[in-house]
Amino acid sequence: MFAPVTSRFPKIATHNGTFHCDEILACYLLKLLPKYCGSEIIRTRDVSVLDKCQVLIDVGGEYDPKKMRFDHHQRGFYETFTQGHLTKLSSAGLVYKSFGKEIISQSLQTNPEKTQLIYLKMYDFFIESIDAVDNGIKQYETDSQPRYRILTDISSRVRSMNPHWNDPDPKNEKFFKNAMKLVGNEFQTLLNFFGYSWLPARDFVIEALNNRFSVDKSGEILLFHKNVEWR
């Protein structure tokens, strides 16, 4: 899926140790772009190594997209996706905010208007929950204890893919790469749904709205010639 790793591509760095869904997704998103498709991902907190990397994700204590710095742990940070969103961004949201439209238009060949629609949909239905979980934001404003646990959300599944405490080779990068495959598949599946199912269905609904007065002079009746999955 990605180009072979070579030194001609910028180096991407993120922290070592336990990985989380946000930097997994952030790395995956960047590697979808031609400029970074062959980038090496280096996992470290060694400042001397970080200084030699062109992109820092979830490490470095700085957010500056012009310098390709995408951390959210620094004091006083509270970047959100839009003014209407309240969830603080994680590294996933930060990278998506900068490159999401480019990734969508490249993947789906959509025009700017439809790219914008999917850009917002993908954040609301996929990225935001990853941002929230990583930042410890509860889904509901209540102190009530849940009646059961859900450990099949994408963030929980990524967490479970870390090497076990007794794994004989815990530093093997296969764990990180396997998590990237999982998250990438989830991202692409939803992106394809919005691009190839939701958008065409939306166009179908708009056409029915525009033709409603030819169906009935009240304009209160929509005629659909086939079933459409859209909401």
PDB file of C-alpha atoms in Angstrom, residues 51-199:
ATOM      1  CA  ASP A  51      15.872  16.870  15.998  1.00  0.00           C
ATOM      2  CA  LYS A  52      16.914  14.992  12.860  1.00  0.00           C
ATOM      3  CA  CYS A  53      13.331  14.163  11.849  1.00  0.00           C
ATOM      4  CA  GLN A  54      11.235  16.404   9.631  1.00  0.00           C
ATOM      5  CA  VAL A  55       7.871  15.440  11.155  1.00  0.00           C
ATOM      6  CA  LEU A  56       7.027  14.972  14.845  1.00  0.00           C
ATOM      7  CA  ILE A  57       3.763  13.302  15.835  1.00  0.00           C
ATOM      8  CA  ASP A  58       2.476  13.084  19.418  1.00  0.00           C
ATOM      9  CA  VAL A  59       5.901  14.026  20.761  1.00  0.00           C
ATOM     10  CA  GLY A  60       8.054  17.141  21.050  1.00  0.00           C
ATOM     11  CA  GLY A  61       5.703  19.396  23.003  1.00  0.00           C
ATOM     12  CA  GLU A  62       4.814  21.648  20.070  1.00  0.00           C
ATOM     13  CA  TYR A  63       1.974  22.222  17.628  1.00  0.00           C
ATOM     14  CA  ASP A  64       2.997  24.081  14.493  1.00  0.00           C
ATOM     15  CA  PRO A  65       1.671  22.641  11.218  1.00  0.00           C
ATOM     16  CA  LYS A  66       4.018  24.828   9.162  1.00  0.00           C
ATOM     17  CA  LYS A  67       6.948  23.103  10.882  1.00  0.00           C
ATOM     18  CA  MET A  68       5.193  19.693  10.787  1.00  0.00           C
ATOM     19  CA  ARG A  69       4.948  19.524  14.572  1.00  0.00           C
ATOM     20  CA  PHE A  70       1.809  17.748  15.795  1.00  0.00           C
ATOM     21  CA  ASP A  71       1.825  17.313  19.567  1.00  0.00           C
ATOM     22  CA  HIS A  72      -1.069  18.025  21.930  1.00  0.00           C
ATOM     23  CA  HIS A  73       0.443  17.394  25.375  1.00  0.00           C
ATOM     24  CA  GLN A  74       1.901  20.843  25.998  1.00  0.00           C
ATOM     25  CA  ARG A  75       0.541  23.141  28.679  1.00  0.00           C
ATOM     26  CA  GLY A  76      -2.118  25.575  27.465  1.00  0.00           C
ATOM     27  CA  PHE A  77      -2.948  23.607  24.318  1.00  0.00           C
ATOM     28  CA  TYR A  78      -6.622  23.508  23.390  1.00  0.00           C
ATOM     29  CA  GLU A  79      -6.928  23.341  19.625  1.00  0.00           C
ATOM     30  CA  THR A  80     -10.269  22.082  18.281  1.00  0.00           C
ATOM     31  CA  PHE A  81     -11.351  21.049  14.799  1.00  0.00           C
ATOM     32  CA  THR A  82     -13.655  24.015  14.211  1.00  0.00           C
ATOM     33  CA  GLN A  83     -15.150  26.740  16.380  1.00  0.00           C
ATOM     34  CA  GLY A  84     -18.275  24.591  16.667  1.00  0.00           C
ATOM     35  CA  HIS A  85     -16.398  21.575  18.036  1.00  0.00           C
ATOM     36  CA  LEU A  86     -15.548  21.306  21.725  1.00  0.00           C
ATOM     37  CA  THR A  87     -13.263  18.263  21.685  1.00  0.00           C
ATOM     38  CA  LYS A  88      -9.565  18.987  22.072  1.00  0.00           C
ATOM     39  CA  LEU A  89      -7.560  17.523  19.222  1.00  0.00           C
ATOM     40  CA  SER A  90      -5.089  14.696  19.590  1.00  0.00           C
ATOM     41  CA  SER A  91      -2.287  14.119  17.102  1.00  0.00           C
ATOM     42  CA  ALA A  92      -4.802  12.354  14.839  1.00  0.00           C
ATOM     43  CA  GLY A  93      -7.094  15.367  14.703  1.00  0.00           C
ATOM     44  CA  LEU A  94      -4.164  17.742  14.228  1.00  0.00           C
ATOM     45  CA  VAL A  95      -2.844  15.878  11.187  1.00  0.00           C
ATOM     46  CA  TYR A  96      -6.356  15.404   9.799  1.00  0.00           C
ATOM     47  CA  LYS A  97      -7.131  19.104  10.222  1.00  0.00           C
ATOM     48  CA  SER A  98      -4.114  19.989   8.076  1.00  0.00           C
ATOM     49  CA  PHE A  99      -4.212  17.212   5.494  1.00  0.00           C
ATOM     50  CA  GLY A 100      -7.691  15.666   5.586  1.00  0.00           C
ATOM     51  CA  LYS A 101      -9.026  17.509   2.536  1.00  0.00           C
ATOM     52  CA  GLU A 102      -5.973  16.612   0.484  1.00  0.00           C
ATOM     53  CA  ILE A 103      -6.297  12.959   1.465  1.00  0.00           C
ATOM     54  CA  ILE A 104     -10.014  12.868   0.639  1.00  0.00           C
ATOM     55  CA  SER A 105      -9.757  14.576  -2.741  1.00  0.00           C
ATOM     56  CA  GLN A 106      -6.800  12.371  -3.646  1.00  0.00           C
ATOM     57  CA  SER A 107      -8.610   9.172  -2.606  1.00  0.00           C
ATOM     58  CA  LEU A 108     -12.089   9.930  -3.980  1.00  0.00           C
ATOM     59  CA  GLN A 109     -11.371  12.466  -6.752  1.00  0.00           C
ATOM     60  CA  THR A 110     -14.055  14.752  -5.321  1.00  0.00           C
ATOM     61  CA  ASN A 111     -14.551  18.433  -6.097  1.00  0.00           C
ATOM     62  CA  PRO A 112     -13.944  21.014  -3.320  1.00  0.00           C
ATOM     63  CA  GLU A 113     -17.601  21.149  -2.252  1.00  0.00           C
ATOM     64  CA  LYS A 114     -17.956  17.402  -1.827  1.00  0.00           C
ATOM     65  CA  THR A 115     -14.491  17.135  -0.310  1.00  0.00           C
ATOM     66  CA  GLN A 116     -15.581  19.602   2.379  1.00  0.00           C
ATOM     67  CA  LEU A 117     -18.730  17.593   3.113  1.00  0.00           C
ATOM     68  CA  ILE A 118     -16.796  14.363   3.609  1.00  0.00           C
ATOM     69  CA  TYR A 119     -14.037  16.182   5.518  1.00  0.00           C
ATOM     70  CA  LEU A 120     -16.584  17.176   8.158  1.00  0.00           C
ATOM     71  CA  LYS A 121     -18.349  13.798   8.126  1.00  0.00           C
ATOM     72  CA  MET A 122     -15.134  11.847   8.634  1.00  0.00           C
ATOM     73  CA  TYR A 123     -14.184  14.010  11.577  1.00  0.00           C
ATOM     74  CA  ASP A 124     -17.577  13.770  13.266  1.00  0.00           C
ATOM     75  CA  PHE A 125     -18.018  10.040  12.720  1.00  0.00           C
ATOM     76  CA  PHE A 126     -14.456   8.763  13.095  1.00  0.00           C
ATOM     77  CA  ILE A 127     -11.677  11.153  14.103  1.00  0.00           C
ATOM     78  CA  GLU A 128     -13.398  13.019  16.940  1.00  0.00           C
ATOM     79  CA  SER A 129     -13.942   9.926  19.078  1.00  0.00           C
ATOM     80  CA  ILE A 130     -10.232   9.079  18.772  1.00  0.00           C
ATOM     81  CA  ASP A 131      -9.341  12.625  19.844  1.00  0.00           C
ATOM     82  CA  ALA A 132     -11.726  12.441  22.787  1.00  0.00           C
ATOM     83  CA  VAL A 133     -10.583   9.049  24.058  1.00  0.00           C
ATOM     84  CA  ASP A 134      -6.921  10.013  23.870  1.00  0.00           C
ATOM     85  CA  ASN A 135      -7.592  13.224  25.792  1.00  0.00           C
ATOM     86  CA  GLY A 136      -9.684  11.454  28.446  1.00  0.00           C
ATOM     87  CA  ILE A 137     -12.946  13.178  27.492  1.00  0.00           C
ATOM     88  CA  LYS A 138     -16.059  11.271  28.494  1.00  0.00           C
ATOM     89  CA  GLN A 139     -18.769  10.685  25.933  1.00  0.00           C
ATOM     90  CA  TYR A 140     -21.498  11.661  28.398  1.00  0.00           C
ATOM     91  CA  GLU A 141     -21.546  14.326  31.086  1.00  0.00           C
ATOM     92  CA  THR A 142     -22.500  12.032  33.938  1.00  0.00           C
ATOM     93  CA  ASP A 143     -20.839  10.317  36.859  1.00  0.00           C
ATOM     94  CA  SER A 144     -23.085   7.269  36.548  1.00  0.00           C
ATOM     95  CA  GLN A 145     -21.232   3.993  36.195  1.00  0.00           C
ATOM     96  CA  PRO A 146     -21.807   2.174  32.889  1.00  0.00           C
ATOM     97  CA  ARG A 147     -23.794  -1.062  33.131  1.00  0.00           C
ATOM     98  CA  TYR A 148     -21.295  -2.826  30.866  1.00  0.00           C
ATOM     99  CA  ARG A 149     -17.959  -2.265  29.167  1.00  0.00           C
ATOM    100  CA  ILE A 150     -17.296  -1.864  25.447  1.00  0.00           C
ATOM    101  CA  LEU A 151     -13.775  -2.821  24.428  1.00  0.00           C
ATOM    102  CA  THR A 152     -14.362  -3.125  20.690  1.00  0.00           C
ATOM    103  CA  ASP A 153     -14.092   0.562  19.798  1.00  0.00           C
ATOM    104  CA  ILE A 154     -11.109   1.393  17.620  1.00  0.00           C
ATOM    105  CA  SER A 155      -9.077   3.000  20.437  1.00  0.00           C
ATOM    106  CA  SER A 156      -9.540  -0.044  22.696  1.00  0.00           C
ATOM    107  CA  ARG A 157      -8.645  -2.427  19.908  1.00  0.00           C
ATOM    108  CA  VAL A 158      -5.430  -0.539  19.202  1.00  0.00           C
ATOM    109  CA  ARG A 159      -4.560  -0.508  22.905  1.00  0.00           C
ATOM    110  CA  SER A 160      -4.915  -4.302  23.021  1.00  0.00           C
ATOM    111  CA  MET A 161      -2.485  -4.653  20.106  1.00  0.00           C
ATOM    112  CA  ASN A 162       0.461  -3.438  22.168  1.00  0.00           C
ATOM    113  CA  PRO A 163       2.923  -6.180  23.121  1.00  0.00           C
ATOM    114  CA  HIS A 164       2.025  -8.007  26.326  1.00  0.00           C
ATOM    115  CA  TRP A 165       4.150  -7.502  29.407  1.00  0.00           C
ATOM    116  CA  ASN A 166       5.672 -10.941  28.952  1.00  0.00           C
ATOM    117  CA  ASP A 167       6.179 -10.827  25.196  1.00  0.00           C
ATOM    118  CA  PRO A 168       9.692 -12.099  24.343  1.00  0.00           C
ATOM    119  CA  ASP A 169      10.233  -9.324  21.777  1.00  0.00           C
ATOM    120  CA  PRO A 170       8.265  -6.255  22.981  1.00  0.00           C
ATOM    121  CA  LYS A 171      10.244  -3.760  20.870  1.00  0.00           C
ATOM    122  CA  ASN A 172       9.376  -5.454  17.600  1.00  0.00           C
ATOM    123  CA  GLU A 173       7.777  -2.864  15.312  1.00  0.00           C
ATOM    124  CA  LYS A 174       5.345  -5.446  13.948  1.00  0.00           C
ATOM    125  CA  PHE A 175       2.885  -4.480  16.694  1.00  0.00           C
ATOM    126  CA  PHE A 176       2.838  -0.834  15.593  1.00  0.00           C
ATOM    127  CA  LYS A 177       2.564  -1.794  11.916  1.00  0.00           C
ATOM    128  CA  ASN A 178      -0.299  -4.209  12.595  1.00  0.00           C
ATOM    129  CA  ALA A 179      -2.158  -1.466  14.451  1.00  0.00           C
ATOM    130  CA  MET A 180      -1.634   0.882  11.494  1.00  0.00           C
ATOM    131  CA  LYS A 181      -3.189  -1.703   9.186  1.00  0.00           C
ATOM    132  CA  LEU A 182      -6.211  -2.060  11.464  1.00  0.00           C
ATOM    133  CA  VAL A 183      -6.816   1.672  11.806  1.00  0.00           C
ATOM    134  CA  GLY A 184      -6.108   2.285   8.134  1.00  0.00           C
ATOM    135  CA  ASN A 185      -8.691  -0.289   7.103  1.00  0.00           C
ATOM    136  CA  GLU A 186     -11.277   1.293   9.389  1.00  0.00           C
ATOM    137  CA  PHE A 187     -10.532   4.760   8.007  1.00  0.00           C
ATOM    138  CA  GLN A 188     -10.676   3.638   4.382  1.00  0.00           C
ATOM    139  CA  THR A 189     -13.895   1.652   4.888  1.00  0.00           C
ATOM    140  CA  LEU A 190     -15.745   4.667   6.265  1.00  0.00           C
ATOM    141  CA  LEU A 191     -14.199   7.023   3.714  1.00  0.00           C
ATOM    142  CA  ASN A 192     -15.355   4.747   0.885  1.00  0.00           C
ATOM    143  CA  PHE A 193     -18.845   4.594   2.392  1.00  0.00           C
ATOM    144  CA  PHE A 194     -19.172   8.369   2.456  1.00  0.00           C
ATOM    145  CA  GLY A 195     -17.631   8.759  -0.989  1.00  0.00           C
ATOM    146  CA  TYR A 196     -19.304   5.931  -2.892  1.00  0.00           C
ATOM    147  CA  SER A 197     -22.590   5.433  -1.014  1.00  0.00           C
ATOM    148  CA  TRP A 198     -23.524   8.448   1.113  1.00  0.00           C
ATOM    149  CA  LEU A 199     -22.615  11.125  -1.465  1.00  0.00           C
TER     150      LEU A 199
END
